[in-house]
Amino acid sequence: DSGVTQTPKHLITATGQRVTLRCSPRSGDLSVYWYQQSLDQGLQFLIQYYNGEERAKGNILERFSAQQFPDLHSELNLSSLELGDSALYFCASSVATRSAKNTGELFFGEGSRLTVL
Amino acid sequence: DQQVKQNSPSLSVQEGRISILNCDYTNSMFDYFLWYKKYPAEGPTFLISISSIKDKNEDGRFTVFLNKSAKHLSLHIVPSQPGDSAVYFCAAALSGNTPLVFGKGTRLSVIA
């Protein structure tokens, strides 16, 4: 158990709809990352938040948005869904900075599998 | 443009033998490299890492080698066990609290 909790685990919806994926990071971790894994693709970085502020942006579509709340949980909002948005969405968390005491690795949740029909 | 490449989608190895998984990268500014293992229906889990100032890091059966001049790293698993069967992702990061850049993964099958 990584300590990162993602809900829902599975979600089936129709094109044009909007969904929200939720992530609770490990206790004490300030950084939250969202990754997308489509079929035969690696983990594509979407967006990172650090202590409530957007820190880095990757290949995130304009139809997607995210935020991190004061209690450090994060939500990823996907709107105007298309068939190609079907994927596994992973949330990961990490300590604030990489140091000799930690290797800077990310701790991943089990993912939310989104199916758009 | 993929900055981290794992050119072998799959690899099959007999139990007890060595598994070698390869990874190439293009960004010479990466200063930290990691390997993750992923079982079906689970999130990726950290396996081993290496800093760019080193060329080898060992942890039990797992050793990661880094060749900076060739922009290449490899993960050696010796001896391979059936429980090692999983998808292995190579990842790289710039300095500081930056997102990891992942390869597409290599599916390792260890045959008993």
PDB file of C-alpha atoms in Angstrom:
ATOM      1  CA  ASP A   1       0.000   0.000   0.000  1.00  0.00           C
ATOM      2  CA  SER A   2       1.619   3.242  -1.214  1.00  0.00           C
ATOM      3  CA  GLY A   3      -0.524   5.442   1.011  1.00  0.00           C
ATOM      4  CA  VAL A   4      -1.945   7.287  -2.009  1.00  0.00           C
ATOM      5  CA  THR A   5      -5.688   6.848  -2.421  1.00  0.00           C
ATOM      6  CA  GLN A   6      -7.529   7.368  -5.691  1.00  0.00           C
ATOM      7  CA  THR A   7     -11.266   7.287  -6.315  1.00  0.00           C
ATOM      8  CA  PRO A   8     -13.117   6.027  -8.198  1.00  0.00           C
ATOM      9  CA  LYS A   9     -11.212   2.935  -9.296  1.00  0.00           C
ATOM     10  CA  HIS A  10     -13.374   2.500 -12.384  1.00  0.00           C
ATOM     11  CA  LEU A  11     -15.578   4.930 -14.245  1.00  0.00           C
ATOM     12  CA  ILE A  12     -17.639   4.448 -17.385  1.00  0.00           C
ATOM     13  CA  THR A  13     -19.196   7.447 -19.031  1.00  0.00           C
ATOM     14  CA  ALA A  14     -20.318   8.766 -22.390  1.00  0.00           C
ATOM     15  CA  THR A  15     -18.713  11.169 -24.828  1.00  0.00           C
ATOM     16  CA  GLY A  16     -19.320  14.802 -24.004  1.00  0.00           C
ATOM     17  CA  GLN A  17     -19.648  14.173 -20.286  1.00  0.00           C
ATOM     18  CA  ARG A  18     -17.556  15.519 -17.409  1.00  0.00           C
ATOM     19  CA  VAL A  19     -15.907  13.514 -14.631  1.00  0.00           C
ATOM     20  CA  THR A  20     -13.841  14.259 -11.557  1.00  0.00           C
ATOM     21  CA  LEU A  21     -11.083  12.019 -10.295  1.00  0.00           C
ATOM     22  CA  ARG A  22      -9.940  12.369  -6.703  1.00  0.00           C
ATOM     23  CA  CYS A  23      -6.593  11.778  -5.055  1.00  0.00           C
ATOM     24  CA  SER A  24      -5.438  11.810  -1.450  1.00  0.00           C
ATOM     25  CA  PRO A  25      -1.640  11.931  -1.176  1.00  0.00           C
ATOM     26  CA  ARG A  26       0.488  10.182   1.408  1.00  0.00           C
ATOM     27  CA  SER A  27       0.424  11.838   4.797  1.00  0.00           C
ATOM     28  CA  GLY A  28       2.930  14.677   4.793  1.00  0.00           C
ATOM     29  CA  ASP A  29       3.542  14.773   1.047  1.00  0.00           C
ATOM     30  CA  LEU A  30       3.053  18.250  -0.390  1.00  0.00           C
ATOM     31  CA  SER A  31       3.453  17.451  -4.082  1.00  0.00           C
ATOM     32  CA  VAL A  32       0.775  15.767  -6.152  1.00  0.00           C
ATOM     33  CA  TYR A  33       1.257  14.657  -9.746  1.00  0.00           C
ATOM     34  CA  TRP A  34      -1.257  13.423 -12.302  1.00  0.00           C
ATOM     35  CA  TYR A  35      -0.254  10.991 -15.046  1.00  0.00           C
ATOM     36  CA  GLN A  36      -2.222   9.429 -17.883  1.00  0.00           C
ATOM     37  CA  GLN A  37      -1.533   5.974 -19.248  1.00  0.00           C
ATOM     38  CA  SER A  38      -3.254   5.192 -22.518  1.00  0.00           C
ATOM     39  CA  LEU A  39      -3.097   1.852 -24.319  1.00  0.00           C
ATOM     40  CA  ASP A  40       0.491   0.998 -25.299  1.00  0.00           C
ATOM     41  CA  GLN A  41       1.693   4.313 -23.976  1.00  0.00           C
ATOM     42  CA  GLY A  42       3.925   5.104 -21.069  1.00  0.00           C
ATOM     43  CA  LEU A  43       2.964   7.328 -18.244  1.00  0.00           C
ATOM     44  CA  GLN A  44       2.336  10.778 -19.644  1.00  0.00           C
ATOM     45  CA  PHE A  45       2.770  13.600 -17.178  1.00  0.00           C
ATOM     46  CA  LEU A  46      -0.237  15.904 -16.993  1.00  0.00           C
ATOM     47  CA  ILE A  47       0.232  18.336 -14.125  1.00  0.00           C
ATOM     48  CA  GLN A  48       1.921  18.836 -10.746  1.00  0.00           C
ATOM     49  CA  TYR A  49       0.763  20.731  -7.685  1.00  0.00           C
ATOM     50  CA  TYR A  50       2.845  21.675  -4.712  1.00  0.00           C
ATOM     51  CA  ASN A  51       1.169  22.813  -1.516  1.00  0.00           C
ATOM     52  CA  GLY A  52      -1.876  24.087  -3.376  1.00  0.00           C
ATOM     53  CA  GLU A  53      -0.073  25.814  -6.212  1.00  0.00           C
ATOM     54  CA  GLU A  54       0.403  24.613  -9.771  1.00  0.00           C
ATOM     55  CA  ARG A  55       4.084  23.739 -10.134  1.00  0.00           C
ATOM     56  CA  ALA A  56       4.512  22.170 -13.556  1.00  0.00           C
ATOM     57  CA  LYS A  57       2.366  21.439 -16.556  1.00  0.00           C
ATOM     58  CA  GLY A  58       2.833  18.657 -19.055  1.00  0.00           C
ATOM     59  CA  ASN A  59       0.701  17.388 -21.898  1.00  0.00           C
ATOM     60  CA  ILE A  60      -2.595  18.334 -20.330  1.00  0.00           C
ATOM     61  CA  LEU A  61      -5.460  19.179 -22.655  1.00  0.00           C
ATOM     62  CA  GLU A  62      -7.386  22.417 -22.221  1.00  0.00           C
ATOM     63  CA  ARG A  63     -10.483  20.303 -21.518  1.00  0.00           C
ATOM     64  CA  PHE A  64      -8.730  18.989 -18.422  1.00  0.00           C
ATOM     65  CA  SER A  65      -8.087  20.909 -15.236  1.00  0.00           C
ATOM     66  CA  ALA A  66      -6.873  20.127 -11.766  1.00  0.00           C
ATOM     67  CA  GLN A  67      -6.536  21.670  -8.364  1.00  0.00           C
ATOM     68  CA  GLN A  68      -5.053  20.906  -4.977  1.00  0.00           C
ATOM     69  CA  PHE A  69      -7.048  21.831  -1.909  1.00  0.00           C
ATOM     70  CA  PRO A  70      -5.850  23.135   1.479  1.00  0.00           C
ATOM     71  CA  ASP A  71      -6.021  19.608   2.926  1.00  0.00           C
ATOM     72  CA  LEU A  72      -3.649  18.625   0.057  1.00  0.00           C
ATOM     73  CA  HIS A  73      -6.047  16.295  -1.719  1.00  0.00           C
ATOM     74  CA  SER A  74      -6.299  16.892  -5.444  1.00  0.00           C
ATOM     75  CA  GLU A  75      -8.942  16.576  -8.109  1.00  0.00           C
ATOM     76  CA  LEU A  76      -8.553  16.132 -11.850  1.00  0.00           C
ATOM     77  CA  ASN A  77     -11.509  17.343 -13.873  1.00  0.00           C
ATOM     78  CA  LEU A  78     -12.007  15.978 -17.372  1.00  0.00           C
ATOM     79  CA  SER A  79     -14.690  17.615 -19.490  1.00  0.00           C
ATOM     80  CA  SER A  80     -16.179  17.232 -22.977  1.00  0.00           C
ATOM     81  CA  LEU A  81     -14.901  13.708 -22.892  1.00  0.00           C
ATOM     82  CA  GLU A  82     -13.852  11.969 -26.093  1.00  0.00           C
ATOM     83  CA  LEU A  83     -13.258   8.304 -26.847  1.00  0.00           C
ATOM     84  CA  GLY A  84      -9.510   8.936 -26.811  1.00  0.00           C
ATOM     85  CA  ASP A  85      -9.647  10.055 -23.204  1.00  0.00           C
ATOM     86  CA  SER A  86     -10.187   6.465 -22.148  1.00  0.00           C
ATOM     87  CA  ALA A  87      -7.122   5.656 -20.074  1.00  0.00           C
ATOM     88  CA  LEU A  88      -5.728   4.919 -16.667  1.00  0.00           C
ATOM     89  CA  TYR A  89      -5.194   8.078 -14.666  1.00  0.00           C
ATOM     90  CA  PHE A  90      -2.627   7.869 -11.913  1.00  0.00           C
ATOM     91  CA  CYS A  91      -2.034  10.210  -9.071  1.00  0.00           C
ATOM     92  CA  ALA A  92       1.320  10.243  -7.315  1.00  0.00           C
ATOM     93  CA  SER A  93       2.739  12.143  -4.398  1.00  0.00           C
ATOM     94  CA  SER A  94       6.192  12.936  -3.124  1.00  0.00           C
ATOM     95  CA  VAL A  95       8.009  14.769  -0.387  1.00  0.00           C
ATOM     96  CA  ALA A  96       8.783  18.374  -1.185  1.00  0.00           C
ATOM     97  CA  THR A  97      12.353  18.071  -2.362  1.00  0.00           C
ATOM     98  CA  ARG A  98      14.856  15.428  -3.215  1.00  0.00           C
ATOM     99  CA  SER A  99      17.614  15.029  -0.659  1.00  0.00           C
ATOM    100  CA  ALA A 100      20.167  12.529   0.518  1.00  0.00           C
ATOM    101  CA  LYS A 101      17.495  11.107   2.798  1.00  0.00           C
ATOM    102  CA  ASN A 102      15.130  10.252   0.013  1.00  0.00           C
ATOM    103  CA  THR A 103      15.555   9.264  -3.560  1.00  0.00           C
ATOM    104  CA  GLY A 104      12.869  11.592  -4.829  1.00  0.00           C
ATOM    105  CA  GLU A 105      10.661   8.780  -5.999  1.00  0.00           C
ATOM    106  CA  LEU A 106       6.977   9.221  -6.525  1.00  0.00           C
ATOM    107  CA  PHE A 107       4.429   7.096  -4.695  1.00  0.00           C
ATOM    108  CA  PHE A 108       1.579   6.094  -6.963  1.00  0.00           C
ATOM    109  CA  GLY A 109      -2.024   5.301  -6.271  1.00  0.00           C
ATOM    110  CA  GLU A 110      -3.719   2.341  -7.917  1.00  0.00           C
ATOM    111  CA  GLY A 111      -5.182   4.512 -10.625  1.00  0.00           C
ATOM    112  CA  SER A 112      -8.633   5.392 -11.914  1.00  0.00           C
ATOM    113  CA  ARG A 113      -9.640   3.576 -15.072  1.00  0.00           C
ATOM    114  CA  LEU A 114     -11.812   5.794 -17.238  1.00  0.00           C
ATOM    115  CA  THR A 115     -13.786   4.323 -20.097  1.00  0.00           C
ATOM    116  CA  VAL A 116     -15.550   6.708 -22.460  1.00  0.00           C
ATOM    117  CA  LEU A 117     -18.209   5.093 -24.651  1.00  0.00           C
TER     118      LEU A 117
ATOM    119  CA  ASP B   1       9.431  13.686 -28.854  1.00  0.00           C
ATOM    120  CA  GLN B   2      10.125  10.913 -26.367  1.00  0.00           C
ATOM    121  CA  GLN B   3      12.921  11.860 -24.023  1.00  0.00           C
ATOM    122  CA  VAL B   4      13.013   8.435 -22.375  1.00  0.00           C
ATOM    123  CA  LYS B   5      12.851   5.380 -24.592  1.00  0.00           C
ATOM    124  CA  GLN B   6      12.449   1.724 -23.843  1.00  0.00           C
ATOM    125  CA  ASN B   7      12.797   0.069 -27.200  1.00  0.00           C
ATOM    126  CA  SER B   8      11.898  -3.448 -26.134  1.00  0.00           C
ATOM    127  CA  PRO B   9       8.168  -3.781 -25.425  1.00  0.00           C
ATOM    128  CA  SER B  10       8.658  -7.241 -23.985  1.00  0.00           C
ATOM    129  CA  LEU B  11      11.290  -9.625 -22.682  1.00  0.00           C
ATOM    130  CA  SER B  12      11.103 -13.299 -21.758  1.00  0.00           C
ATOM    131  CA  VAL B  13      13.648 -14.878 -19.427  1.00  0.00           C
ATOM    132  CA  GLN B  14      13.972 -18.225 -17.742  1.00  0.00           C
ATOM    133  CA  GLU B  15      13.807 -18.409 -13.973  1.00  0.00           C
ATOM    134  CA  GLY B  16      17.262 -18.156 -12.406  1.00  0.00           C
ATOM    135  CA  ARG B  17      18.815 -16.374 -15.375  1.00  0.00           C
ATOM    136  CA  ILE B  18      19.650 -12.695 -15.687  1.00  0.00           C
ATOM    137  CA  SER B  19      17.099 -10.188 -16.944  1.00  0.00           C
ATOM    138  CA  ILE B  20      18.486  -7.059 -18.582  1.00  0.00           C
ATOM    139  CA  LEU B  21      16.126  -4.195 -19.294  1.00  0.00           C
ATOM    140  CA  ASN B  22      17.396  -1.244 -21.284  1.00  0.00           C
ATOM    141  CA  CYS B  23      16.536   2.419 -21.428  1.00  0.00           C
ATOM    142  CA  ASP B  24      17.852   5.328 -23.494  1.00  0.00           C
ATOM    143  CA  TYR B  25      17.367   9.023 -22.918  1.00  0.00           C
ATOM    144  CA  THR B  26      17.960  12.125 -24.961  1.00  0.00           C
ATOM    145  CA  ASN B  27      18.092  14.953 -22.434  1.00  0.00           C
ATOM    146  CA  SER B  28      21.612  15.325 -21.033  1.00  0.00           C
ATOM    147  CA  MET B  29      20.228  17.524 -18.251  1.00  0.00           C
ATOM    148  CA  PHE B  30      18.552  14.612 -16.504  1.00  0.00           C
ATOM    149  CA  ASP B  31      20.321  14.064 -13.205  1.00  0.00           C
ATOM    150  CA  TYR B  32      18.310  11.282 -11.647  1.00  0.00           C
ATOM    151  CA  PHE B  33      17.067   7.982 -13.031  1.00  0.00           C
ATOM    152  CA  LEU B  34      14.615   5.530 -11.548  1.00  0.00           C
ATOM    153  CA  TRP B  35      13.059   2.180 -12.322  1.00  0.00           C
ATOM    154  CA  TYR B  36       9.484   1.345 -11.430  1.00  0.00           C
ATOM    155  CA  LYS B  37       7.706  -1.973 -11.499  1.00  0.00           C
ATOM    156  CA  LYS B  38       4.007  -2.318 -12.243  1.00  0.00           C
ATOM    157  CA  TYR B  39       1.756  -5.308 -11.709  1.00  0.00           C
ATOM    158  CA  PRO B  40      -1.690  -5.454 -13.354  1.00  0.00           C
ATOM    159  CA  ALA B  41      -4.388  -3.469 -11.537  1.00  0.00           C
ATOM    160  CA  GLU B  42      -1.797  -1.779  -9.333  1.00  0.00           C
ATOM    161  CA  GLY B  43       0.057   1.511  -9.470  1.00  0.00           C
ATOM    162  CA  PRO B  44       3.758   1.618 -10.334  1.00  0.00           C
ATOM    163  CA  THR B  45       6.056   0.995  -7.400  1.00  0.00           C
ATOM    164  CA  PHE B  46       9.578   2.304  -6.999  1.00  0.00           C
ATOM    165  CA  LEU B  47      12.320  -0.247  -7.483  1.00  0.00           C
ATOM    166  CA  ILE B  48      15.731   1.381  -7.634  1.00  0.00           C
ATOM    167  CA  SER B  49      17.319   4.675  -8.598  1.00  0.00           C
ATOM    168  CA  ILE B  50      20.666   6.149  -9.561  1.00  0.00           C
ATOM    169  CA  SER B  51      22.089   9.626  -9.507  1.00  0.00           C
ATOM    170  CA  SER B  52      23.910  10.945 -12.545  1.00  0.00           C
ATOM    171  CA  ILE B  53      27.124  11.187 -10.525  1.00  0.00           C
ATOM    172  CA  LYS B  54      27.232   7.406 -10.176  1.00  0.00           C
ATOM    173  CA  ASP B  55      27.513   4.651 -12.727  1.00  0.00           C
ATOM    174  CA  LYS B  56      26.147   1.773 -10.677  1.00  0.00           C
ATOM    175  CA  ASN B  57      23.717   1.194  -7.857  1.00  0.00           C
ATOM    176  CA  GLU B  58      22.898  -2.160  -6.381  1.00  0.00           C
ATOM    177  CA  ASP B  59      20.043  -3.313  -4.169  1.00  0.00           C
ATOM    178  CA  GLY B  60      19.828  -7.028  -3.597  1.00  0.00           C
ATOM    179  CA  ARG B  61      19.032  -8.779  -6.855  1.00  0.00           C
ATOM    180  CA  PHE B  62      18.623  -5.458  -8.683  1.00  0.00           C
ATOM    181  CA  THR B  63      21.441  -3.411 -10.157  1.00  0.00           C
ATOM    182  CA  VAL B  64      21.128  -0.298 -12.275  1.00  0.00           C
ATOM    183  CA  PHE B  65      23.961   0.786 -14.545  1.00  0.00           C
ATOM    184  CA  LEU B  66      24.268   4.262 -16.010  1.00  0.00           C
ATOM    185  CA  ASN B  67      26.378   5.165 -19.042  1.00  0.00           C
ATOM    186  CA  LYS B  68      26.127   8.926 -19.336  1.00  0.00           C
ATOM    187  CA  SER B  69      28.217   9.213 -22.478  1.00  0.00           C
ATOM    188  CA  ALA B  70      25.866   6.841 -24.259  1.00  0.00           C
ATOM    189  CA  LYS B  71      22.785   8.250 -22.491  1.00  0.00           C
ATOM    190  CA  HIS B  72      21.855   4.705 -21.608  1.00  0.00           C
ATOM    191  CA  LEU B  73      20.861   2.885 -18.477  1.00  0.00           C
ATOM    192  CA  SER B  74      20.027  -0.695 -17.773  1.00  0.00           C
ATOM    193  CA  LEU B  75      18.424  -2.715 -15.011  1.00  0.00           C
ATOM    194  CA  HIS B  76      19.841  -6.131 -14.212  1.00  0.00           C
ATOM    195  CA  ILE B  77      17.853  -8.648 -12.206  1.00  0.00           C
ATOM    196  CA  VAL B  78      19.821 -11.652 -10.993  1.00  0.00           C
ATOM    197  CA  PRO B  79      18.545 -14.256 -10.472  1.00  0.00           C
ATOM    198  CA  SER B  80      15.184 -13.665 -12.108  1.00  0.00           C
ATOM    199  CA  GLN B  81      12.154 -15.049 -10.311  1.00  0.00           C
ATOM    200  CA  PRO B  82       8.587 -15.640 -11.527  1.00  0.00           C
ATOM    201  CA  GLY B  83       7.398 -12.896  -9.155  1.00  0.00           C
ATOM    202  CA  ASP B  84       9.495 -10.416 -11.145  1.00  0.00           C
ATOM    203  CA  SER B  85       7.071 -10.766 -14.057  1.00  0.00           C
ATOM    204  CA  ALA B  86       5.688  -7.251 -14.469  1.00  0.00           C
ATOM    205  CA  VAL B  87       5.977  -4.132 -16.593  1.00  0.00           C
ATOM    206  CA  TYR B  88       9.137  -2.159 -15.845  1.00  0.00           C
ATOM    207  CA  PHE B  89       9.233   1.566 -16.451  1.00  0.00           C
ATOM    208  CA  CYS B  90      12.376   3.620 -16.739  1.00  0.00           C
ATOM    209  CA  ALA B  91      12.048   7.231 -15.569  1.00  0.00           C
ATOM    210  CA  ALA B  92      14.260  10.295 -15.482  1.00  0.00           C
ATOM    211  CA  ALA B  93      14.148  13.635 -13.741  1.00  0.00           C
ATOM    212  CA  LEU B  94      15.830  16.998 -13.864  1.00  0.00           C
ATOM    213  CA  SER B  95      17.206  18.415 -10.635  1.00  0.00           C
ATOM    214  CA  GLY B  96      14.875  19.486  -7.870  1.00  0.00           C
ATOM    215  CA  ASN B  97      11.241  18.639  -7.316  1.00  0.00           C
ATOM    216  CA  THR B  98      10.409  18.059 -10.963  1.00  0.00           C
ATOM    217  CA  PRO B  99       8.078  15.545 -12.574  1.00  0.00           C
ATOM    218  CA  LEU B 100       9.444  12.221 -13.689  1.00  0.00           C
ATOM    219  CA  VAL B 101       9.553  11.506 -17.414  1.00  0.00           C
ATOM    220  CA  PHE B 102       8.680   7.888 -18.111  1.00  0.00           C
ATOM    221  CA  GLY B 103       9.406   5.479 -20.912  1.00  0.00           C
ATOM    222  CA  LYS B 104       6.677   3.265 -22.381  1.00  0.00           C
ATOM    223  CA  GLY B 105       7.697   0.262 -20.324  1.00  0.00           C
ATOM    224  CA  THR B 106       9.002  -3.249 -20.942  1.00  0.00           C
ATOM    225  CA  ARG B 107       6.918  -6.273 -20.039  1.00  0.00           C
ATOM    226  CA  LEU B 108       9.128  -8.882 -18.390  1.00  0.00           C
ATOM    227  CA  SER B 109       7.980 -12.475 -18.261  1.00  0.00           C
ATOM    228  CA  VAL B 110      10.006 -14.842 -16.123  1.00  0.00           C
ATOM    229  CA  ILE B 111       9.286 -18.424 -17.080  1.00  0.00           C
ATOM    230  CA  ALA B 112       9.579 -21.150 -14.476  1.00  0.00           C
TER     231      ALA B 112
END
